[in-house]
PDB file of C-alpha atoms in Angstrom:
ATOM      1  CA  UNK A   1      75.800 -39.891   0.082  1.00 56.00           C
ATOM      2  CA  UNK A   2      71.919 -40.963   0.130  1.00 64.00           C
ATOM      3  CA  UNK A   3      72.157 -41.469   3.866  1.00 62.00           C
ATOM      4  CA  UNK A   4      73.321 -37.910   4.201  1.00 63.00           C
ATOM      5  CA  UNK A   5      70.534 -36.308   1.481  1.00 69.00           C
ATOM      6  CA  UNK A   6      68.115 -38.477   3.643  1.00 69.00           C
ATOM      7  CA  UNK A   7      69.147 -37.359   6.790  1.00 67.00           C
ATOM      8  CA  UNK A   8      68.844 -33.761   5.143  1.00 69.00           C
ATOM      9  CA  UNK A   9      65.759 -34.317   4.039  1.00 73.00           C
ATOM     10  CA  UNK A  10      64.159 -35.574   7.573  1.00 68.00           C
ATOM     11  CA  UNK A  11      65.654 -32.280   8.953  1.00 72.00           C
ATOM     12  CA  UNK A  12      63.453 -30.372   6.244  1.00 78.00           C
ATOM     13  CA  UNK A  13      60.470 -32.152   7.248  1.00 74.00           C
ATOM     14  CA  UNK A  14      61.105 -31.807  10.930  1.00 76.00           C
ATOM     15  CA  UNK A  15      61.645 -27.983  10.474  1.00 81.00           C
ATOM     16  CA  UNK A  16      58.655 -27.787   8.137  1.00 74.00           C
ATOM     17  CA  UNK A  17      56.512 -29.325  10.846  1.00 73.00           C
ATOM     18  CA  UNK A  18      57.637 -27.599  14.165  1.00 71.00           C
ATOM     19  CA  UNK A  19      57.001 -24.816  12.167  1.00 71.00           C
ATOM     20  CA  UNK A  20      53.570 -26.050  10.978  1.00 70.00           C
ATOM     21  CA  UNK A  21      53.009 -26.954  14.964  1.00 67.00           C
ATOM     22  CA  UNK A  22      54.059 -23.119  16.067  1.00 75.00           C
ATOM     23  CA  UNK A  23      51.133 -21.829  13.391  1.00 66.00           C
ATOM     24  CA  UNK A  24      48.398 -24.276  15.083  1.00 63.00           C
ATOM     25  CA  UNK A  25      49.403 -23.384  18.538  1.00 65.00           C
ATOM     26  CA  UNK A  26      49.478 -19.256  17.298  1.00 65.00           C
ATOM     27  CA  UNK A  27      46.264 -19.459  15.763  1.00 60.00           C
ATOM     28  CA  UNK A  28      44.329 -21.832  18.696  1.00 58.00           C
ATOM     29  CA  UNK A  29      46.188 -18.832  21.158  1.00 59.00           C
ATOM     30  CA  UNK A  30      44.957 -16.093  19.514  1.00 61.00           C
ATOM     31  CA  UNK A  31      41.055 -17.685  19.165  1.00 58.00           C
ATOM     32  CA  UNK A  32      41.517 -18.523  22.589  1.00 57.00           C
ATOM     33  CA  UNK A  33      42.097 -14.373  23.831  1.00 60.00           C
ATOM     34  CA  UNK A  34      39.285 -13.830  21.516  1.00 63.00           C
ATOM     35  CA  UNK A  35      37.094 -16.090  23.243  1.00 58.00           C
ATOM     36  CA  UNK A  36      38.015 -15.071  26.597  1.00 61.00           C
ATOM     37  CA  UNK A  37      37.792 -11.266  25.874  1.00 58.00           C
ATOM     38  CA  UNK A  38      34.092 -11.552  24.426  1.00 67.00           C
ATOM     39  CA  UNK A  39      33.401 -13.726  27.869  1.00 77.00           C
ATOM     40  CA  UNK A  40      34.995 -10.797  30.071  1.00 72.00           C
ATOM     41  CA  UNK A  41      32.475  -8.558  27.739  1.00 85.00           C
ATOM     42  CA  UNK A  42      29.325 -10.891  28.755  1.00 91.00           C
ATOM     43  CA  UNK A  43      30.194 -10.681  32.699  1.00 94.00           C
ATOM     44  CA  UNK A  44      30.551  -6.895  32.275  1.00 96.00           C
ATOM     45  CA  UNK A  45      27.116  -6.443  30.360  1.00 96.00           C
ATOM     46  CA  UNK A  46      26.015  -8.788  33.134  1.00 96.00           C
ATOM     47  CA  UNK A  47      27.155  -6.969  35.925  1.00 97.00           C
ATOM     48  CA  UNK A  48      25.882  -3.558  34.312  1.00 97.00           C
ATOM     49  CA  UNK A  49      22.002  -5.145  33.778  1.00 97.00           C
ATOM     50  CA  UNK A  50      22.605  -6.253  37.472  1.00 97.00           C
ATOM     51  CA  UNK A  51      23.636  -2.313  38.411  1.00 97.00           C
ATOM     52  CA  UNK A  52      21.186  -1.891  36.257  1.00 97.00           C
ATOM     53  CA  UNK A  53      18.222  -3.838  38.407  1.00 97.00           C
ATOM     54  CA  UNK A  54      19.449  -2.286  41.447  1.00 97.00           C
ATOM     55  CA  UNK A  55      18.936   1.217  40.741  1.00 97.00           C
ATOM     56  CA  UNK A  56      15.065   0.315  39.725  1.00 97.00           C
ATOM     57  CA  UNK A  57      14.138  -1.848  42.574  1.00 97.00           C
ATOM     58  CA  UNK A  58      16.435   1.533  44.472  1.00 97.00           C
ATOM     59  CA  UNK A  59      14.248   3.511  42.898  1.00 95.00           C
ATOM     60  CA  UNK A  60      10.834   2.031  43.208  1.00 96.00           C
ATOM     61  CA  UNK A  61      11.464   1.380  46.688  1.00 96.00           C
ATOM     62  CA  UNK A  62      12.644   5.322  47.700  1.00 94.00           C
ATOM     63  CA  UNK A  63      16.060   3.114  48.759  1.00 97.00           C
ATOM     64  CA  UNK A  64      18.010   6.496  48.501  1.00 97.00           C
ATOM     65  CA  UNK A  65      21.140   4.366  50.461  1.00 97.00           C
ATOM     66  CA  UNK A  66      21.976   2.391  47.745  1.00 97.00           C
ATOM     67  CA  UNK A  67      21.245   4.715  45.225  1.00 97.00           C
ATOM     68  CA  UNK A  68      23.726   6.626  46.637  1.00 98.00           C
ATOM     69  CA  UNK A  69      26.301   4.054  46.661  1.00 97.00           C
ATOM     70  CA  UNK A  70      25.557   3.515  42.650  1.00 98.00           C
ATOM     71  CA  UNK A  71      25.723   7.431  41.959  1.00 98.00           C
ATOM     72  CA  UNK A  72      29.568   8.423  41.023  1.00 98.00           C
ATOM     73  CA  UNK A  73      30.691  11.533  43.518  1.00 98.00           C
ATOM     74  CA  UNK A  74      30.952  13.791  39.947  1.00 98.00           C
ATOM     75  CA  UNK A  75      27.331  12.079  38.663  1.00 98.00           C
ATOM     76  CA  UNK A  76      25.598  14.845  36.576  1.00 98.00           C
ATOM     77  CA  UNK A  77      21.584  13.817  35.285  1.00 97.00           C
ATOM     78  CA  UNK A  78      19.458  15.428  32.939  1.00 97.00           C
ATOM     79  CA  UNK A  79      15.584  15.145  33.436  1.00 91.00           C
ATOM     80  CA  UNK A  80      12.799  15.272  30.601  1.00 86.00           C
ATOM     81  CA  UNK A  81      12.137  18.666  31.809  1.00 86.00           C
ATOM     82  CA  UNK A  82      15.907  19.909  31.198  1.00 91.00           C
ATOM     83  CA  UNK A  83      16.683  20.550  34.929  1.00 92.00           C
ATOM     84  CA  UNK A  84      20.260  19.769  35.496  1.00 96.00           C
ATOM     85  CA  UNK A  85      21.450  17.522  38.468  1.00 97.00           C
ATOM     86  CA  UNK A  86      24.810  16.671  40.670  1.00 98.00           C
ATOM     87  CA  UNK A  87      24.678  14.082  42.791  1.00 98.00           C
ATOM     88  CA  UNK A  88      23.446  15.612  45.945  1.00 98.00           C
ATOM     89  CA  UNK A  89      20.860  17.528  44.019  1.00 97.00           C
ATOM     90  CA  UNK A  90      19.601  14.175  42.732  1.00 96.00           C
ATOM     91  CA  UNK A  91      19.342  12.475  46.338  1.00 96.00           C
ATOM     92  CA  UNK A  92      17.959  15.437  47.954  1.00 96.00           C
ATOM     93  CA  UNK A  93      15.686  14.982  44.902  1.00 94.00           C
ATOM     94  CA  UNK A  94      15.063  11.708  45.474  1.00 93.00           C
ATOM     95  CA  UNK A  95      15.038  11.773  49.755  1.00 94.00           C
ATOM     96  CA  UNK A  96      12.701  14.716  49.528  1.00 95.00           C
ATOM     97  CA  UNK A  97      10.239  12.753  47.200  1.00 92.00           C
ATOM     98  CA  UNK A  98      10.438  15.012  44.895  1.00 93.00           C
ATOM     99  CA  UNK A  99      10.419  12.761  42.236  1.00 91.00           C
ATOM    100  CA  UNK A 100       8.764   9.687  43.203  1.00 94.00           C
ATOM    101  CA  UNK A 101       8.587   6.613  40.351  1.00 95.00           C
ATOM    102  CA  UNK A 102       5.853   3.903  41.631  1.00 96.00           C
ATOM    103  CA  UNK A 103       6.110   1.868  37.946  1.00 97.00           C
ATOM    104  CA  UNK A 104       8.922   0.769  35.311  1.00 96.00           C
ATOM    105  CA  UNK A 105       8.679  -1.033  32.814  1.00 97.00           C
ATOM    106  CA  UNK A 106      11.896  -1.541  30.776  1.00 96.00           C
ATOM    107  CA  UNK A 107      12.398  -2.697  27.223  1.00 96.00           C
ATOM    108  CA  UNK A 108      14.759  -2.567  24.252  1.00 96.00           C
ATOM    109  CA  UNK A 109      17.829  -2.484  26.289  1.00 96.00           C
ATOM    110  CA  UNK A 110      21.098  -1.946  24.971  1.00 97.00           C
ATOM    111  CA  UNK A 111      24.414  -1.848  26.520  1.00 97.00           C
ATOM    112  CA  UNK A 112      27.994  -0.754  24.977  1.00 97.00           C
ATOM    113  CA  UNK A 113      31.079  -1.110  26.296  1.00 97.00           C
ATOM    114  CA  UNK A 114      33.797   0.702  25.650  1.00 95.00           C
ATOM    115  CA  UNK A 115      36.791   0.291  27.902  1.00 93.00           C
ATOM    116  CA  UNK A 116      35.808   1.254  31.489  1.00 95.00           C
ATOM    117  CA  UNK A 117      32.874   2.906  30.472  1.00 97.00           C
ATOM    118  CA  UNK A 118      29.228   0.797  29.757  1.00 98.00           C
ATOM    119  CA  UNK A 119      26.235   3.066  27.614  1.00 98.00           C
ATOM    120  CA  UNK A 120      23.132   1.567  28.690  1.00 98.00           C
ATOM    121  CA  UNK A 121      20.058   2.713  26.277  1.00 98.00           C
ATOM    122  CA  UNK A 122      16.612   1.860  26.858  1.00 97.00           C
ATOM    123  CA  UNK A 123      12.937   2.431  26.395  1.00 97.00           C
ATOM    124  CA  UNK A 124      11.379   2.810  29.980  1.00 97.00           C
ATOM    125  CA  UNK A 125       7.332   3.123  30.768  1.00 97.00           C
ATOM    126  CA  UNK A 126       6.782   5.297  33.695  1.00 95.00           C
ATOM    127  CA  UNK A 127       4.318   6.146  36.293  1.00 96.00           C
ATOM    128  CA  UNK A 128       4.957   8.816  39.483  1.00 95.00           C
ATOM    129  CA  UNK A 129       5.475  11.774  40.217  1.00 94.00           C
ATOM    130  CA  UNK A 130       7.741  14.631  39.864  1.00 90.00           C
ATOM    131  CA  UNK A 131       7.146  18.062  41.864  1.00 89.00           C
ATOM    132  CA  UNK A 132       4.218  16.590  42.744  1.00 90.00           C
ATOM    133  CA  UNK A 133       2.485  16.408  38.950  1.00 92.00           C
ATOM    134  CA  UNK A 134       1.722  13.565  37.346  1.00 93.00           C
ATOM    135  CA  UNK A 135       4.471  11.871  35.713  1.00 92.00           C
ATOM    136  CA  UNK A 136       3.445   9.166  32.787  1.00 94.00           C
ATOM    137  CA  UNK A 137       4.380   8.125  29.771  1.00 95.00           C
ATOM    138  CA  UNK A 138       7.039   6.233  27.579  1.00 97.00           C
ATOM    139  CA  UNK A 139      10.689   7.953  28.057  1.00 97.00           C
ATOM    140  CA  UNK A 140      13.716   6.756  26.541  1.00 97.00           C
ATOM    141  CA  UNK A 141      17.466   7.055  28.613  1.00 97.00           C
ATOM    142  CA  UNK A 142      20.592   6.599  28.537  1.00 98.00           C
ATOM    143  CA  UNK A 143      22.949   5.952  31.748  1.00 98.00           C
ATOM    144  CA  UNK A 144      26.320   5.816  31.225  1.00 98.00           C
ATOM    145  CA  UNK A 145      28.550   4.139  33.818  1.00 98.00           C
ATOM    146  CA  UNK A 146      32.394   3.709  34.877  1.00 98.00           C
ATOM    147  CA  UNK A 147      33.997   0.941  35.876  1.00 97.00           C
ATOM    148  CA  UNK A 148      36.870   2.132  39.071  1.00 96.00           C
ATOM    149  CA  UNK A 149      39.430   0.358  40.306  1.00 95.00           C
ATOM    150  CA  UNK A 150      37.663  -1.640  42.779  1.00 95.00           C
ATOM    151  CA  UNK A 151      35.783  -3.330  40.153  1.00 94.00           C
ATOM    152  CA  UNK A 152      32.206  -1.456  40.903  1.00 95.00           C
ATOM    153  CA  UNK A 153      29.907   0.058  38.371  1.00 98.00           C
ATOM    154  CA  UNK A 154      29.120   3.732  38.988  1.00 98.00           C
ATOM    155  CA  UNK A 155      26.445   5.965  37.364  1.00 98.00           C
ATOM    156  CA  UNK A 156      28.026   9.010  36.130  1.00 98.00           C
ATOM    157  CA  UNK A 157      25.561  10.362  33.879  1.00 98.00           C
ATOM    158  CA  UNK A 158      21.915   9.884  33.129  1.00 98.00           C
ATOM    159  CA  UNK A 159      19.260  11.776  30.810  1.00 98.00           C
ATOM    160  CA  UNK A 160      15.993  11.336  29.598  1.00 96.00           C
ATOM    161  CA  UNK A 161      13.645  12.127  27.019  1.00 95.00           C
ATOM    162  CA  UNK A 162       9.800  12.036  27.158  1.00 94.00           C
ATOM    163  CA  UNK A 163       8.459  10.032  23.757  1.00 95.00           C
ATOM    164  CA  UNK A 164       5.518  11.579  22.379  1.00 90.00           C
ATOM    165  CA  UNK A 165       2.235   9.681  22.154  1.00 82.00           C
ATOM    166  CA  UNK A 166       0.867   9.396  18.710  1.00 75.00           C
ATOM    167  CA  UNK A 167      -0.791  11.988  17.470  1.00 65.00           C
ATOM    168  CA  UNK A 168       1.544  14.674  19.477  1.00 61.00           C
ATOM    169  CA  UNK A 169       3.851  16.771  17.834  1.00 65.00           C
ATOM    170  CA  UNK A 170       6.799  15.071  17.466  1.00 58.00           C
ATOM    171  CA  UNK A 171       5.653  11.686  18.159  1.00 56.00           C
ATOM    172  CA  UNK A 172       7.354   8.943  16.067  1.00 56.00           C
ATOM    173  CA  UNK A 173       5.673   8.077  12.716  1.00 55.00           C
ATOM    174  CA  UNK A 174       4.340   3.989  11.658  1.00 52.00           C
TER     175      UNK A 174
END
């Protein structure tokens, strides 16, 4: 009789610590998706500041071939003055130097993901031109970009807005 409550009780254990074993290898799965989904989130961000410095050095450069390769076929942009462009608007924009930028200087940069699509936000300082004035000054943007099925970033929309210098009307407040 003791031999068979002893062998009982071994069972018990034994059940009580596969089970025990099955929660430690649940919870070090799940932390390990975790981990790996916030490093698929880094190389995205990554890959987006990269698409990111591509466009500039594009842009600085008048490199209108591989700005068109990082414009989306249904790319729509808004410019500080409100005019409205497609994507062939924008190159002809661009090949034409129509808008020319000759200086950037990018800070507070912010990306968010959100499935295929990566919101990049930033605070740009400008020099160039645009229609042949003067273009200067401290703009803020935001780019928003899709991931396709070939793995490339594409640029599908863009607008900016001028920041008022101090003292303007509308300029931000200390």
């Amino acid at each position: 009789m003791k031999a068979g409550r002893s062998l009982a009780r071994g069972v018990r254990h034994l059940r009580v610590a596969l089970l025990l074993a099955i929660a430690v290898l649940g919870v070090a799965a799940v932390a390990h998706a975790q981990h790996a989904h916030k490093e698929h989130k880094r190389d995205e961000k990554r890959e987006i500041e990269a698409a990111e410095q591509q466009w500039r050095t594009a842009q600085l450069a008048g490199d209108v071939t591989t700005m068109d390769k990082l414009l989306a076929e249904d790319y729509l942009g808004i410019s500080n003055n409100g005019q409205l462009n497609n994507k062939t608007q924008q190159l002809e924009r661009l090949q034409k130097r129509m808008l020319v930028i000759t200086k950037i200087d990018v800070s507070d940069v912010k990306i968010k993901l959100l499935g295929r699509v990566g919101i990049v936000t930033s605070l740009a300082q400008l020099e160039g031109t645009n229609d042949g004035r003067p273009l200067q000054g401290l703009f803020r943007y935001t780019r928003i970009y899709k991931r396709y099925p070939d793995g490339s970033w594409k640029i599908t929309n863009f607008e900016v807005t001028r920041v008022p210098n101090k003292g303007e009307r509308g300029a931000p407040t200390d």
